[in-house]
Coordinates of C-alpha atoms in Angstrom, one line a residue:
X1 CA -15.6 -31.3 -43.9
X2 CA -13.7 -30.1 -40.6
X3 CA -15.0 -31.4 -37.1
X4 CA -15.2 -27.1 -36.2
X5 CA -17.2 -26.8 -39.4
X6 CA -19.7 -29.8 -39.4
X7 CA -20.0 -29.3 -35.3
X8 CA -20.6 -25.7 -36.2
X9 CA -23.6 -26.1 -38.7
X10 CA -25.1 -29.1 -37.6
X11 CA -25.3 -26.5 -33.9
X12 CA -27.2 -23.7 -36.0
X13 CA -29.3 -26.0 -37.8
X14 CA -30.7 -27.2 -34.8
X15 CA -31.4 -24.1 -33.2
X16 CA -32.8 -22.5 -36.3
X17 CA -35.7 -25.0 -36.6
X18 CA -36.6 -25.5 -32.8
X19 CA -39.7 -24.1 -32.0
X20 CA -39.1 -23.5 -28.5
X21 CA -36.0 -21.5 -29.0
X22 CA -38.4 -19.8 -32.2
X23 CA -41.0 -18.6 -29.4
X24 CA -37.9 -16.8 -27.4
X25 CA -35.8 -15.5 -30.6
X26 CA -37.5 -14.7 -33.4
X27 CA -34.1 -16.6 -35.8
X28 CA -34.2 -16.2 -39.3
X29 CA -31.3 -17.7 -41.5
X30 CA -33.0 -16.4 -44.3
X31 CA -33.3 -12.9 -43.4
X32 CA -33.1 -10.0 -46.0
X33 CA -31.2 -8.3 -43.6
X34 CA -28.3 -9.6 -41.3
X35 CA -29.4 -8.0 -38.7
X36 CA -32.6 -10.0 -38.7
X37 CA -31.4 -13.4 -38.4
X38 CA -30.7 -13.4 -34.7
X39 CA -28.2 -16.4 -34.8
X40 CA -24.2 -15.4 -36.1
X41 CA -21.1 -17.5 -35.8
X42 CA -20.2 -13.5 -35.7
X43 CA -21.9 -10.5 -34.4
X44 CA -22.8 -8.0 -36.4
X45 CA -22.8 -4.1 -35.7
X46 CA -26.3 -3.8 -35.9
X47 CA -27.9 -7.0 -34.4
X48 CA -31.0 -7.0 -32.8
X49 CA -31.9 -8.4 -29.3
X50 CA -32.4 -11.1 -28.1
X51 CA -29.6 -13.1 -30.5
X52 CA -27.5 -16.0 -29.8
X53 CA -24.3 -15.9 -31.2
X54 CA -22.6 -19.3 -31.8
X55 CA -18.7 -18.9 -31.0
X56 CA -15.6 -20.2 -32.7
X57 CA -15.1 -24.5 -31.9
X58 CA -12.2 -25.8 -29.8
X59 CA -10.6 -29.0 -30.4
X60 CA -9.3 -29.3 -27.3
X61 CA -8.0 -33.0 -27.1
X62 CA -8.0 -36.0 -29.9
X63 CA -7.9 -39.5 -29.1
X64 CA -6.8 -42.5 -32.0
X65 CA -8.9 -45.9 -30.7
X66 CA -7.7 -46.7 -33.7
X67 CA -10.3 -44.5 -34.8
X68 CA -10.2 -40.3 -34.8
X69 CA -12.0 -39.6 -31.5
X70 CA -12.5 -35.4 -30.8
X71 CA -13.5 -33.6 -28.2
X72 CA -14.7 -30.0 -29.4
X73 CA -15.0 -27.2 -27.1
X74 CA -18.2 -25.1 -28.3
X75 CA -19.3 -21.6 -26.6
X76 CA -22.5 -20.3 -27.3
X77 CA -23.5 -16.9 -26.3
X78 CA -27.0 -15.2 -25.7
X79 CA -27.8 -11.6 -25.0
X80 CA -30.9 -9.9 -24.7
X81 CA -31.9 -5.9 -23.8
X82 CA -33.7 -5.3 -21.4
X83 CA -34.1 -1.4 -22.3
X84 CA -35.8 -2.6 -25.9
X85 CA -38.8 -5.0 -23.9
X86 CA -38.9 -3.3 -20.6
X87 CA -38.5 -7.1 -19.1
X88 CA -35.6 -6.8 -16.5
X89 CA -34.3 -9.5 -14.3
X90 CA -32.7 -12.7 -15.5
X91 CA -36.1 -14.4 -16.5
X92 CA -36.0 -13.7 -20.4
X93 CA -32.2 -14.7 -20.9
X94 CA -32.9 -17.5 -18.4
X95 CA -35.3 -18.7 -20.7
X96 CA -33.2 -18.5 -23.7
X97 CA -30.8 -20.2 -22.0
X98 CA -32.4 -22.9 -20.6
X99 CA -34.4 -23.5 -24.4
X100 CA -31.0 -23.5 -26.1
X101 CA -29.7 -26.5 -23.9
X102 CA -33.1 -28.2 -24.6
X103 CA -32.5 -28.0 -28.3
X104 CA -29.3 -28.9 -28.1
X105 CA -30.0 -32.0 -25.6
X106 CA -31.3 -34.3 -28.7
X107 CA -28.6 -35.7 -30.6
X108 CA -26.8 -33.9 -33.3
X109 CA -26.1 -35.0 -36.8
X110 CA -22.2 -33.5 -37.8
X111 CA -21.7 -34.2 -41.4
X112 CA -19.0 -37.1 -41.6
X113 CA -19.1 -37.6 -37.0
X114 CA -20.7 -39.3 -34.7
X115 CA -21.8 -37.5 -31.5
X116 CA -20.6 -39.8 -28.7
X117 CA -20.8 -37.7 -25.9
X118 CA -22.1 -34.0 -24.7
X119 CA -20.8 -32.3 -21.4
X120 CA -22.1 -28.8 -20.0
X121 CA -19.0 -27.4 -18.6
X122 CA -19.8 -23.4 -17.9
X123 CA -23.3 -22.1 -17.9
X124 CA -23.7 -18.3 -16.4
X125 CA -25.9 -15.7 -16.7
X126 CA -24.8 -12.0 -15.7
X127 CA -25.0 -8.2 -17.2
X128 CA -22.8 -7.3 -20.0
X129 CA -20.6 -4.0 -20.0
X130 CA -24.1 -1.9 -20.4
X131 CA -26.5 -3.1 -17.4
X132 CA -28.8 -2.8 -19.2
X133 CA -27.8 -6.1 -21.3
X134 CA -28.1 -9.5 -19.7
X135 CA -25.7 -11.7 -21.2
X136 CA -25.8 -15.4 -20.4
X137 CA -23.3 -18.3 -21.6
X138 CA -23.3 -22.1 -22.3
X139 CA -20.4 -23.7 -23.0
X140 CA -20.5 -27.7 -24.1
X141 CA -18.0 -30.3 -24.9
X142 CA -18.7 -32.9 -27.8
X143 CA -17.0 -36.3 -28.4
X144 CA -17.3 -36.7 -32.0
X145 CA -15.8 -39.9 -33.9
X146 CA -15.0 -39.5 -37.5
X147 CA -17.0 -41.7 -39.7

């Protein structure tokens, strides 16, 4: 399996079963309907707020030690309406933003990597086109070695 891909699931996996997050975004990977699950590697037309959407991995530098060493650029993305819950201000996307990184502060299990290392580099909060629609982003860097 590809760093993008294992990186990628083992990501989802993790926030799909922490119960934090589960308090903040009702996410269900078994949904009947897409728009239900809450958490996408894409967005869908009709997805319902709040959802995360879990962007497209980065390798954005390898290293041979003599072993494969990866760093893997990984943007996650949150939004939530603030027209569907009446709850305006920053404090609802906040606190999906702030659970996400506490999910994804325990270490990760890649199929076939080793997590090495995990930087924060971005982490923002602000309103999407419609102000209505706080938006917030986390991006992280992961140093996986190939097993």
């Amino acid at each position: 399996m590809s760093e993008i891909l294992a990186l990628q699931g083992a990501i989802v996996q993790r926030l799909a079963s922490d119960t934090e997050l589960l308090k903040l975004v009702s996410i269900d990977l078994m949904a009947e309907e897409e728009k239900h699950m809450r958490l996408y590697s894409y967005i869908p037309l009709e997805a319902i707020s709040p959802y995360i959407h879990v962007d497209n991995p980065i390798v954005v530098q390898e290293h041979y030690r003599p072993q494969l060493i990866q760093d893997v650029s990984i943007t996650l993305h949150m939004w939530h309406d603030q027209s569907k819950d009446g709850q305006y201000g920053n404090t609802v996307i906040g606190n999906i933003l702030y659970a996400v990184k506490q999910a994804l502060r325990f270490k990760l299990f890649p199929v076939g990597y080793e997590v090495l290392e995990v930087r924060i580099t971005n982490q923002r909060i602000f309103e999407d086109v419609n102000a209505d629609v706080k938006h917030a982003v986390l991006t992280l860097i992961y140093k996986l070695e190939k097993l």
